[in-house]
Each structure stands twice: as C-alpha cells, then as structure tokens.
N, CA and C atoms as an extended XYZ file, in Angstrom:
423
Properties=species:S:1:pos:R:3:atomname:S:1:resname:S:1:resid:I:1 pbc="F F F"
N        -3.788      -76.525      -29.612 N   MET     1
C        -2.932      -75.695      -30.409 CA  MET     1
C        -1.481      -76.018      -30.063 C   MET     1
N        -0.682      -76.295      -31.055 N   THR     2
C         0.718      -76.643      -30.813 CA  THR     2
C         1.544      -75.370      -30.634 C   THR     2
N         2.518      -75.424      -29.724 N   PRO     3
C         3.341      -74.234      -29.509 CA  PRO     3
C         4.278      -74.008      -30.688 C   PRO     3
N         4.532      -72.764      -30.956 N   THR     4
C         5.464      -72.430      -32.028 CA  THR     4
C         6.886      -72.651      -31.534 C   THR     4
N         7.852      -72.817      -32.427 N   PRO     5
C         9.231      -73.052      -31.992 CA  PRO     5
C         9.820      -71.865      -31.232 C   PRO     5
N         9.260      -70.677      -31.442 N   ASP     6
C         9.787      -69.495      -30.760 CA  ASP     6
C         9.207      -69.329      -29.358 C   ASP     6
N         8.243      -70.150      -28.973 N   ALA     7
C         7.631      -70.013      -27.655 CA  ALA     7
C         8.646      -70.374      -26.568 C   ALA     7
N         8.702      -69.541      -25.552 N   ALA     8
C         9.635      -69.768      -24.452 CA  ALA     8
C         9.083      -70.857      -23.530 C   ALA     8
N         9.967      -71.685      -22.984 N   PRO     9
C         9.491      -72.701      -22.058 CA  PRO     9
C         8.934      -72.052      -20.786 C   PRO     9
N         8.006      -72.752      -20.160 N   GLU    10
C         7.353      -72.248      -18.946 CA  GLU    10
C         8.326      -72.338      -17.768 C   GLU    10
N         8.287      -71.314      -16.934 N   VAL    11
C         9.119      -71.295      -15.727 CA  VAL    11
C         8.397      -72.091      -14.660 C   VAL    11
N         9.097      -73.074      -14.104 N   GLY    12
C         8.497      -73.946      -13.107 CA  GLY    12
C         8.373      -73.294      -11.741 C   GLY    12
N         7.601      -73.952      -10.872 N   ALA    13
C         7.389      -73.434       -9.515 CA  ALA    13
C         8.686      -73.447       -8.719 C   ALA    13
N         9.528      -74.444       -8.943 N   GLY    14
C        10.805      -74.516       -8.227 CA  GLY    14
C        11.713      -73.348       -8.584 C   GLY    14
N        11.711      -72.972       -9.849 N   ALA    15
C        12.527      -71.834      -10.278 CA  ALA    15
C        11.996      -70.538       -9.688 C   ALA    15
N        10.684      -70.396       -9.652 N   ARG    16
C        10.093      -69.185       -9.052 CA  ARG    16
C        10.451      -69.084       -7.573 C   ARG    16
N        10.361      -70.211       -6.880 N   ARG    17
C        10.694      -70.236       -5.461 CA  ARG    17
C        12.170      -69.902       -5.242 C   ARG    17
N        13.039      -70.448       -6.080 N   ALA    18
C        14.470      -70.170       -5.960 CA  ALA    18
C        14.769      -68.689       -6.220 C   ALA    18
N        14.064      -68.085       -7.173 N   VAL    19
C        14.260      -66.656       -7.453 CA  VAL    19
C        13.775      -65.822       -6.272 C   VAL    19
N        12.641      -66.191       -5.672 N   ARG    20
C        12.144      -65.448       -4.503 CA  ARG    20
C        13.135      -65.519       -3.344 C   ARG    20
N        13.634      -66.722       -3.062 N   TRP    21
C        14.625      -66.881       -1.992 CA  TRP    21
C        15.886      -66.086       -2.312 C   TRP    21
N        16.279      -66.110       -3.575 N   SER    22
C        17.467      -65.364       -3.984 CA  SER    22
C        17.301      -63.883       -3.713 C   SER    22
N        16.164      -63.334       -4.092 N   LEU    23
C        15.916      -61.905       -3.889 CA  LEU    23
C        15.839      -61.551       -2.410 C   LEU    23
N        15.206      -62.407       -1.615 N   ALA    24
C        15.105      -62.145       -0.174 CA  ALA    24
C        16.486      -62.187        0.484 C   ALA    24
N        17.290      -63.177        0.118 N   LEU    25
C        18.621      -63.284        0.712 CA  LEU    25
C        19.554      -62.188        0.208 C   LEU    25
N        19.382      -61.756       -1.038 N   LEU    26
C        20.170      -60.633       -1.549 CA  LEU    26
C        19.805      -59.352       -0.799 C   LEU    26
N        18.520      -59.150       -0.547 N   ALA    27
C        18.103      -57.973        0.224 CA  ALA    27
C        18.699      -58.013        1.631 C   ALA    27
N        18.697      -59.188        2.245 N   ALA    28
C        19.301      -59.321        3.581 CA  ALA    28
C        20.800      -59.044        3.520 C   ALA    28
N        21.457      -59.502        2.467 N   THR    29
C        22.886      -59.267        2.310 CA  THR    29
C        23.181      -57.783        2.174 C   THR    29
N        22.292      -57.042        1.545 N   LEU    30
C        22.495      -55.601        1.378 CA  LEU    30
C        22.127      -54.820        2.639 C   LEU    30
N        21.170      -55.296        3.416 N   ILE    31
C        20.696      -54.567        4.589 CA  ILE    31
C        21.571      -54.807        5.813 C   ILE    31
N        22.073      -56.021        5.989 N   VAL    32
C        22.828      -56.365        7.195 CA  VAL    32
C        24.014      -55.433        7.453 C   VAL    32
N        24.839      -55.055        6.481 N   PRO    33
C        25.948      -54.145        6.800 CA  PRO    33
C        25.489      -52.779        7.321 C   PRO    33
N        24.276      -52.372        6.973 N   MET    34
C        23.757      -51.097        7.465 CA  MET    34
C        23.360      -51.168        8.931 C   MET    34
N        23.187      -52.362        9.460 N   LEU    35
C        22.774      -52.524       10.850 CA  LEU    35
C        23.930      -52.380       11.826 C   LEU    35
N        25.148      -52.357       11.321 N   GLY    36
C        26.302      -52.134       12.182 CA  GLY    36
C        27.191      -53.349       12.308 C   GLY    36
N        28.232      -53.142       13.087 N   VAL    37
C        29.276      -54.159       13.244 CA  VAL    37
C        28.740      -55.402       13.929 C   VAL    37
N        27.879      -55.223       14.891 N   ARG    38
C        27.380      -56.374       15.657 CA  ARG    38
C        26.614      -57.364       14.779 C   ARG    38
N        25.943      -56.889       13.754 N   TRP    39
C        25.186      -57.759       12.859 CA  TRP    39
C        25.996      -58.203       11.650 C   TRP    39
N        27.126      -57.564       11.402 N   GLY    40
C        27.908      -57.835       10.198 CA  GLY    40
C        28.371      -59.269       10.066 C   GLY    40
N        28.658      -59.908       11.206 N   LEU    41
C        29.146      -61.288       11.133 CA  LEU    41
C        28.068      -62.265       10.667 C   LEU    41
N        26.807      -61.864       10.719 N   SER    42
C        25.748      -62.755       10.222 CA  SER    42
C        25.855      -62.956        8.708 C   SER    42
N        26.628      -62.094        8.041 N   LEU    43
C        26.845      -62.280        6.605 CA  LEU    43
C        27.638      -63.554        6.311 C   LEU    43
N        28.326      -64.093        7.316 N   LEU    44
C        29.021      -65.367        7.119 CA  LEU    44
C        28.036      -66.491        6.812 C   LEU    44
N        26.778      -66.316        7.192 N   VAL    45
C        25.733      -67.307        6.897 CA  VAL    45
C        24.856      -66.841        5.740 C   VAL    45
N        24.470      -65.563        5.769 N   VAL    46
C        23.505      -65.048        4.786 CA  VAL    46
C        24.099      -65.011        3.376 C   VAL    46
N        25.336      -64.530        3.244 N   ALA    47
C        25.934      -64.388        1.905 CA  ALA    47
C        26.116      -65.731        1.189 C   ALA    47
N        26.675      -66.778        1.840 N   PRO    48
C        26.755      -68.060        1.124 CA  PRO    48
C        25.381      -68.643        0.788 C   PRO    48
N        24.401      -68.411        1.671 N   ALA    49
C        23.043      -68.889        1.370 CA  ALA    49
C        22.488      -68.165        0.148 C   ALA    49
N        22.750      -66.859        0.046 N   ALA    50
C        22.293      -66.094       -1.115 CA  ALA    50
C        22.971      -66.593       -2.388 C   ALA    50
N        24.261      -66.840       -2.309 N   ILE    51
C        24.991      -67.336       -3.485 CA  ILE    51
C        24.427      -68.690       -3.913 C   ILE    51
N        24.211      -69.578       -2.956 N   ALA    52
C        23.667      -70.901       -3.284 CA  ALA    52
C        22.276      -70.792       -3.900 C   ALA    52
N        21.434      -69.921       -3.357 N   ALA    53
C        20.081      -69.759       -3.902 CA  ALA    53
C        20.127      -69.198       -5.319 C   ALA    53
N        21.034      -68.249       -5.568 N   MET    54
C        21.121      -67.658       -6.911 CA  MET    54
C        21.667      -68.650       -7.929 C   MET    54
N        22.637      -69.442       -7.528 N   VAL    55
C        23.156      -70.467       -8.446 CA  VAL    55
C        22.057      -71.486       -8.745 C   VAL    55
N        21.313      -71.872       -7.715 N   THR    56
C        20.194      -72.806       -7.922 CA  THR    56
C        19.162      -72.209       -8.877 C   THR    56
N        18.841      -70.940       -8.683 N   ALA    57
C        17.870      -70.281       -9.568 CA  ALA    57
C        18.385      -70.247      -11.003 C   ALA    57
N        19.666      -69.936      -11.179 N   LEU    58
C        20.230      -69.908      -12.534 CA  LEU    58
C        20.187      -71.277      -13.189 C   LEU    58
N        20.457      -72.316      -12.415 N   VAL    59
C        20.405      -73.676      -12.966 CA  VAL    59
C        18.978      -74.029      -13.359 C   VAL    59
N        18.021      -73.663      -12.512 N   LEU    60
C        16.617      -73.979      -12.817 CA  LEU    60
C        16.063      -73.143      -13.960 C   LEU    60
N        16.692      -72.012      -14.251 N   LEU    61
C        16.231      -71.139      -15.341 CA  LEU    61
C        16.941      -71.419      -16.668 C   LEU    61
N        17.707      -72.495      -16.740 N   ARG    62
C        18.352      -72.836      -18.012 CA  ARG    62
C        17.299      -73.046      -19.090 C   ARG    62
N        17.567      -72.535      -20.246 N   GLY    63
C        16.658      -72.701      -21.369 CA  GLY    63
C        15.533      -71.679      -21.407 C   GLY    63
N        15.423      -70.852      -20.392 N   VAL    64
C        14.385      -69.819      -20.354 CA  VAL    64
C        15.028      -68.496      -20.740 C   VAL    64
N        14.358      -67.759      -21.618 N   ARG    65
C        14.913      -66.486      -22.093 CA  ARG    65
C        14.490      -65.341      -21.176 C   ARG    65
N        15.119      -65.272      -20.044 N   LEU    66
C        14.914      -64.166      -19.100 CA  LEU    66
C        16.280      -63.548      -18.832 C   LEU    66
N        16.811      -62.909      -19.837 N   THR    67
C        18.179      -62.409      -19.780 CA  THR    67
C        18.376      -61.402      -18.651 C   THR    67
N        17.439      -60.502      -18.460 N   ALA    68
C        17.578      -59.480      -17.418 CA  ALA    68
C        17.618      -60.128      -16.029 C   ALA    68
N        16.761      -61.105      -15.796 N   LEU    69
C        16.740      -61.794      -14.507 CA  LEU    69
C        18.033      -62.557      -14.275 C   LEU    69
N        18.498      -63.243      -15.314 N   LYS    70
C        19.751      -63.988      -15.182 CA  LYS    70
C        20.929      -63.049      -14.939 C   LYS    70
N        20.931      -61.894      -15.588 N   THR    71
C        21.986      -60.911      -15.370 CA  THR    71
C        21.931      -60.393      -13.945 C   THR    71
N        20.729      -60.104      -13.457 N   MET    72
C        20.574      -59.634      -12.088 CA  MET    72
C        21.047      -60.686      -11.083 C   MET    72
N        20.749      -61.935      -11.338 N   LEU    73
C        21.205      -62.996      -10.449 CA  LEU    73
C        22.724      -63.113      -10.475 C   LEU    73
N        23.317      -62.943      -11.645 N   GLY    74
C        24.783      -62.958      -11.735 CA  GLY    74
C        25.410      -61.812      -10.968 C   GLY    74
N        24.830      -60.628      -11.092 N   ILE    75
C        25.329      -59.480      -10.328 CA  ILE    75
C        25.109      -59.716       -8.839 C   ILE    75
N        23.991      -60.320       -8.485 N   GLY    76
C        23.708      -60.647       -7.088 CA  GLY    76
C        24.729      -61.607       -6.503 C   GLY    76
N        25.208      -62.541       -7.310 N   ILE    77
C        26.261      -63.453       -6.843 CA  ILE    77
C        27.518      -62.647       -6.512 C   ILE    77
N        27.851      -61.703       -7.371 N   GLY    78
C        29.022      -60.863       -7.110 CA  GLY    78
C        28.857      -60.007       -5.863 C   GLY    78
N        27.680      -59.414       -5.694 N   VAL    79
C        27.412      -58.586       -4.510 CA  VAL    79
C        27.474      -59.436       -3.245 C   VAL    79
N        26.924      -60.637       -3.303 N   SER    80
C        26.961      -61.527       -2.140 CA  SER    80
C        28.393      -61.966       -1.831 C   SER    80
N        29.191      -62.158       -2.872 N   ALA    81
C        30.594      -62.506       -2.652 CA  ALA    81
C        31.325      -61.351       -1.966 C   ALA    81
N        31.013      -60.120       -2.357 N   LEU    82
C        31.605      -58.959       -1.675 CA  LEU    82
C        31.126      -58.877       -0.222 C   LEU    82
N        29.873      -59.204        0.024 N   GLY    83
C        29.367      -59.247        1.393 CA  GLY    83
C        30.086      -60.290        2.225 C   GLY    83
N        30.401      -61.411        1.603 N   LEU    84
C        31.144      -62.459        2.302 CA  LEU    84
C        32.566      -61.990        2.621 C   LEU    84
N        33.193      -61.286        1.691 N   LEU    85
C        34.525      -60.730        1.963 CA  LEU    85
C        34.460      -59.712        3.101 C   LEU    85
N        33.404      -58.891        3.118 N   TYR    86
C        33.212      -57.928        4.200 CA  TYR    86
C        33.110      -58.654        5.542 C   TYR    86
N        32.358      -59.749        5.586 N   ALA    87
C        32.198      -60.505        6.827 CA  ALA    87
C        33.517      -61.120        7.270 C   ALA    87
N        34.313      -61.623        6.318 N   PHE    88
C        35.628      -62.156        6.677 CA  PHE    88
C        36.525      -61.048        7.221 C   PHE    88
N        36.443      -59.860        6.632 N   GLY    89
C        37.205      -58.717        7.144 CA  GLY    89
C        36.786      -58.363        8.557 C   GLY    89
N        35.476      -58.390        8.828 N   LEU    90
C        35.007      -58.129       10.188 CA  LEU    90
C        35.481      -59.204       11.152 C   LEU    90
N        35.510      -60.438       10.691 N   LEU    91
C        35.952      -61.530       11.540 CA  LEU    91
C        37.427      -61.367       11.895 C   LEU    91
N        38.228      -61.025       10.910 N   ILE    92
C        39.669      -60.861       11.138 CA  ILE    92
C        39.947      -59.637       12.010 C   ILE    92
N        39.248      -58.538       11.742 N   MET    93
C        39.492      -57.277       12.451 CA  MET    93
C        38.489      -57.055       13.584 C   MET    93
N        37.913      -58.121       14.125 N   HIS    94
C        36.837      -57.988       15.100 CA  HIS    94
C        37.255      -57.202       16.342 C   HIS    94
N        38.402      -57.515       16.915 N   GLU    95
C        38.820      -56.844       18.148 CA  GLU    95
C        39.012      -55.339       17.955 C   GLU    95
N        39.794      -54.881       16.960 N   PRO    96
C        39.934      -53.428       16.797 CA  PRO    96
C        38.619      -52.722       16.465 C   PRO    96
N        37.779      -53.345       15.662 N   ILE    97
C        36.513      -52.718       15.283 CA  ILE    97
C        35.581      -52.634       16.491 C   ILE    97
N        35.543      -53.692       17.300 N   GLN    98
C        34.701      -53.676       18.492 CA  GLN    98
C        35.198      -52.636       19.486 C   GLN    98
N        36.528      -52.519       19.646 N   ALA    99
C        37.083      -51.504       20.536 CA  ALA    99
C        36.733      -50.101       20.035 C   ALA    99
N        36.776      -49.889       18.715 N   LEU   100
C        36.409      -48.589       18.148 CA  LEU   100
C        34.941      -48.278       18.416 C   LEU   100
N        34.063      -49.248       18.209 N   ALA   101
C        32.626      -49.022       18.437 CA  ALA   101
C        32.359      -48.687       19.907 C   ALA   101
N        33.007      -49.406       20.817 N   ASP   102
C        32.825      -49.131       22.241 CA  ASP   102
C        33.367      -47.754       22.611 C   ASP   102
N        34.528      -47.400       22.082 N   CYS   103
C        35.139      -46.108       22.364 CA  CYS   103
C        34.272      -44.967       21.832 C   CYS   103
N        33.732      -45.129       20.637 N   GLU   104
C        32.904      -44.071       20.051 CA  GLU   104
C        31.596      -43.876       20.813 C   GLU   104
N        31.112      -44.924       21.453 N   GLN   105
C        29.906      -44.765       22.268 CA  GLN   105
C        30.178      -43.900       23.497 C   GLN   105
N        31.412      -43.986       24.025 N   ARG   106
C        31.771      -43.205       25.209 CA  ARG   106
C        32.259      -41.804       24.858 C   ARG   106
N        32.694      -41.589       23.618 N   ALA   107
C        33.279      -40.302       23.232 CA  ALA   107
C        32.199      -39.243       23.101 C   ALA   107
N        32.388      -38.138       23.822 N   LEU   108
C        31.405      -37.057       23.778 CA  LEU   108
C        31.882      -35.877       22.943 C   LEU   108
N        33.171      -35.692       22.842 N   THR   109
C        33.702      -34.543       22.121 CA  THR   109
C        34.381      -34.993       20.841 C   THR   109
N        34.625      -34.033       19.987 N   HIS   110
C        35.324      -34.328       18.736 CA  HIS   110
C        36.747      -34.827       19.011 C   HIS   110
N        37.392      -34.266       20.004 N   THR   111
C        38.745      -34.687       20.368 CA  THR   111
C        38.747      -36.139       20.835 C   THR   111
N        37.753      -36.521       21.638 N   ALA   112
C        37.662      -37.907       22.107 CA  ALA   112
C        37.399      -38.856       20.941 C   ALA   112
N        36.572      -38.435       19.986 N   GLN   113
C        36.323      -39.269       18.805 CA  GLN   113
C        37.595      -39.441       17.986 C   GLN   113
N        38.382      -38.377       17.877 N   GLN   114
C        39.642      -38.461       17.135 CA  GLN   114
C        40.620      -39.411       17.834 C   GLN   114
N        40.629      -39.373       19.182 N   ARG   115
C        41.485      -40.308       19.923 CA  ARG   115
C        41.046      -41.749       19.671 C   ARG   115
N        39.750      -41.976       19.578 N   CYS   116
C        39.239      -43.317       19.272 CA  CYS   116
C        39.744      -43.779       17.901 C   CYS   116
N        39.663      -42.887       16.914 N   LEU   117
C        40.131      -43.239       15.568 CA  LEU   117
C        41.635      -43.485       15.543 C   LEU   117
N        42.382      -42.670       16.293 N   ASP   118
C        43.837      -42.865       16.360 CA  ASP   118
C        44.175      -44.203       17.001 C   ASP   118
N        43.462      -44.553       18.066 N   GLN   119
C        43.691      -45.833       18.736 CA  GLN   119
C        43.313      -46.994       17.812 C   GLN   119
N        42.223      -46.855       17.063 N   TYR   120
C        41.811      -47.890       16.110 CA  TYR   120
C        42.888      -48.094       15.041 C   TYR   120
N        43.421      -46.991       14.530 N   GLU   121
C        44.465      -47.097       13.514 CA  GLU   121
C        45.685      -47.832       14.065 C   GLU   121
N        46.051      -47.512       15.289 N   GLN   122
C        47.202      -48.191       15.891 CA  GLN   122
C        46.893      -49.666       16.135 C   GLN   122
N        45.665      -49.970       16.568 N   ASP   123
C        45.283      -51.365       16.823 CA  ASP   123
C        45.329      -52.201       15.551 C   ASP   123
N        44.775      -51.672       14.444 N   TYR   124
C        44.786      -52.501       13.230 CA  TYR   124
C        46.181      -52.593       12.628 C   TYR   124
N        47.010      -51.572       12.797 N   LEU   125
C        48.402      -51.677       12.335 CA  LEU   125
C        49.163      -52.709       13.154 C   LEU   125
N        48.900      -52.767       14.473 N   ASP   126
C        49.523      -53.788       15.315 CA  ASP   126
C        49.062      -55.188       14.914 C   ASP   126
N        47.774      -55.320       14.596 N   LEU   127
C        47.245      -56.612       14.159 CA  LEU   127
C        47.904      -57.055       12.852 C   LEU   127
N        48.034      -56.131       11.912 N   LEU   128
C        48.700      -56.459       10.651 CA  LEU   128
C        50.168      -56.821       10.880 C   LEU   128
N        50.822      -56.115       11.792 N   ALA   129
C        52.236      -56.400       12.083 CA  ALA   129
C        52.386      -57.795       12.693 C   ALA   129
N        51.423      -58.205       13.526 N   ARG   130
C        51.472      -59.556       14.094 CA  ARG   130
C        51.429      -60.617       13.007 C   ARG   130
N        50.765      -60.328       11.898 N   TRP   131
C        50.653      -61.272       10.794 CA  TRP   131
C        51.757      -61.084        9.769 C   TRP   131
N        52.672      -60.158       10.044 N   GLY   132
C        53.777      -59.929        9.127 CA  GLY   132
C        53.409      -59.070        7.932 C   GLY   132
N        52.347      -58.292        8.046 N   LEU   133
C        51.904      -57.422        6.961 CA  LEU   133
C        52.141      -55.970        7.349 C   LEU   133
N        52.195      -55.113        6.365 N   SER   134
C        52.329      -53.686        6.651 CA  SER   134
C        51.563      -52.894        5.599 C   SER   134
N        51.245      -51.660        5.959 N   VAL   135
C        50.557      -50.744        5.064 CA  VAL   135
C        51.607      -49.825        4.465 C   VAL   135
N        51.611      -49.614        3.154 N   PRO   136
C        52.607      -48.718        2.550 CA  PRO   136
C        52.512      -47.325        3.153 C   PRO   136
N        53.658      -46.710        3.337 N   ALA   137
C        53.696      -45.351        3.897 CA  ALA   137
C        53.132      -44.370        2.873 C   ALA   137
N        52.416      -43.379        3.368 N   GLN   138
C        51.850      -42.374        2.497 CA  GLN   138
C        52.858      -41.247        2.332 C   GLN   138
N        52.932      -40.743        1.117 N   THR   139
C        53.834      -39.626        0.871 CA  THR   139
C        53.137      -38.318        1.215 C   THR   139
N        53.875      -37.393        1.762 N   ALA   140
C        53.307      -36.104        2.140 CA  ALA   140
C        53.078      -35.266        0.887 C   ALA   140
N        51.980      -34.482        0.867 N   PRO   141
C        51.701      -33.674       -0.333 CA  PRO   141
C        52.662      -32.503       -0.452 C   PRO   141
C-alpha cells in the first residue's frame, strides 16, 4: 500500500534518542538549582549539554509534524539558557554567596540571620564596586 501525501514521515531512532536525552537534561537543568548553591555550578556543564541535545533533536525532527514537541524543545532551549545565566551568576558571585550560606548555617536567631543578609548585601555591593558597577539607589516610600 502506497503512503498518502498527507502521511507524516516516520521519526527515526536517532531523533527519539535525542528527544529522550533532551528531556533528561532539561529535567536536570530544572532540578539542580533546587539542590542549592553547591550544586548550582554544575549547570555550567548540564545547561549547554541540554541546549546541544535539544538543537540536535530539532534538527533530526525536521519535516516531522510534531509541533507541540518542537515548541517544547524551543522553550527548553530558553529555560536551559536561563539556567546557564544562573550558573554564570553563581560563578561571578561565588564568594559572597558561599559566605552567606556558611553564615546562615551558623545563625541560630533571626537577628543573626539578618546580620548574615546585611553582610551578604555589603559583600556583593563591594564586588560590584570592584568591577566599576553600582546598584541604583532606592527611593524611600
């Protein structure tokens, strides 16, 4: 029986494998930030791998009418790019964030936690000042 012109082309095994890897790496990209600061830097590896897998899947799915899957992969590329930006932010702000995490582990009272946050704010403002950047002043209500 000859296929009709409206029949969709068959999805190959390589495309299926690329979609599976894409979904697994996207899940890892979404879960890693929940594990805390210590694991956040692993997004420097996981997020680009997820982006590469999703682009590969999209290339292998050319000509196949799976619009929802292709849209999801496109959104996944954007989410992975945001994860990569998050990892770069952690890399740049590693010292103040690590000091905050260590301080919060030792803080037992609300006042001590507030001191940790105040010290973190001063640390990241000092880091920005070293790079010649500043945060706009907030106006009082």
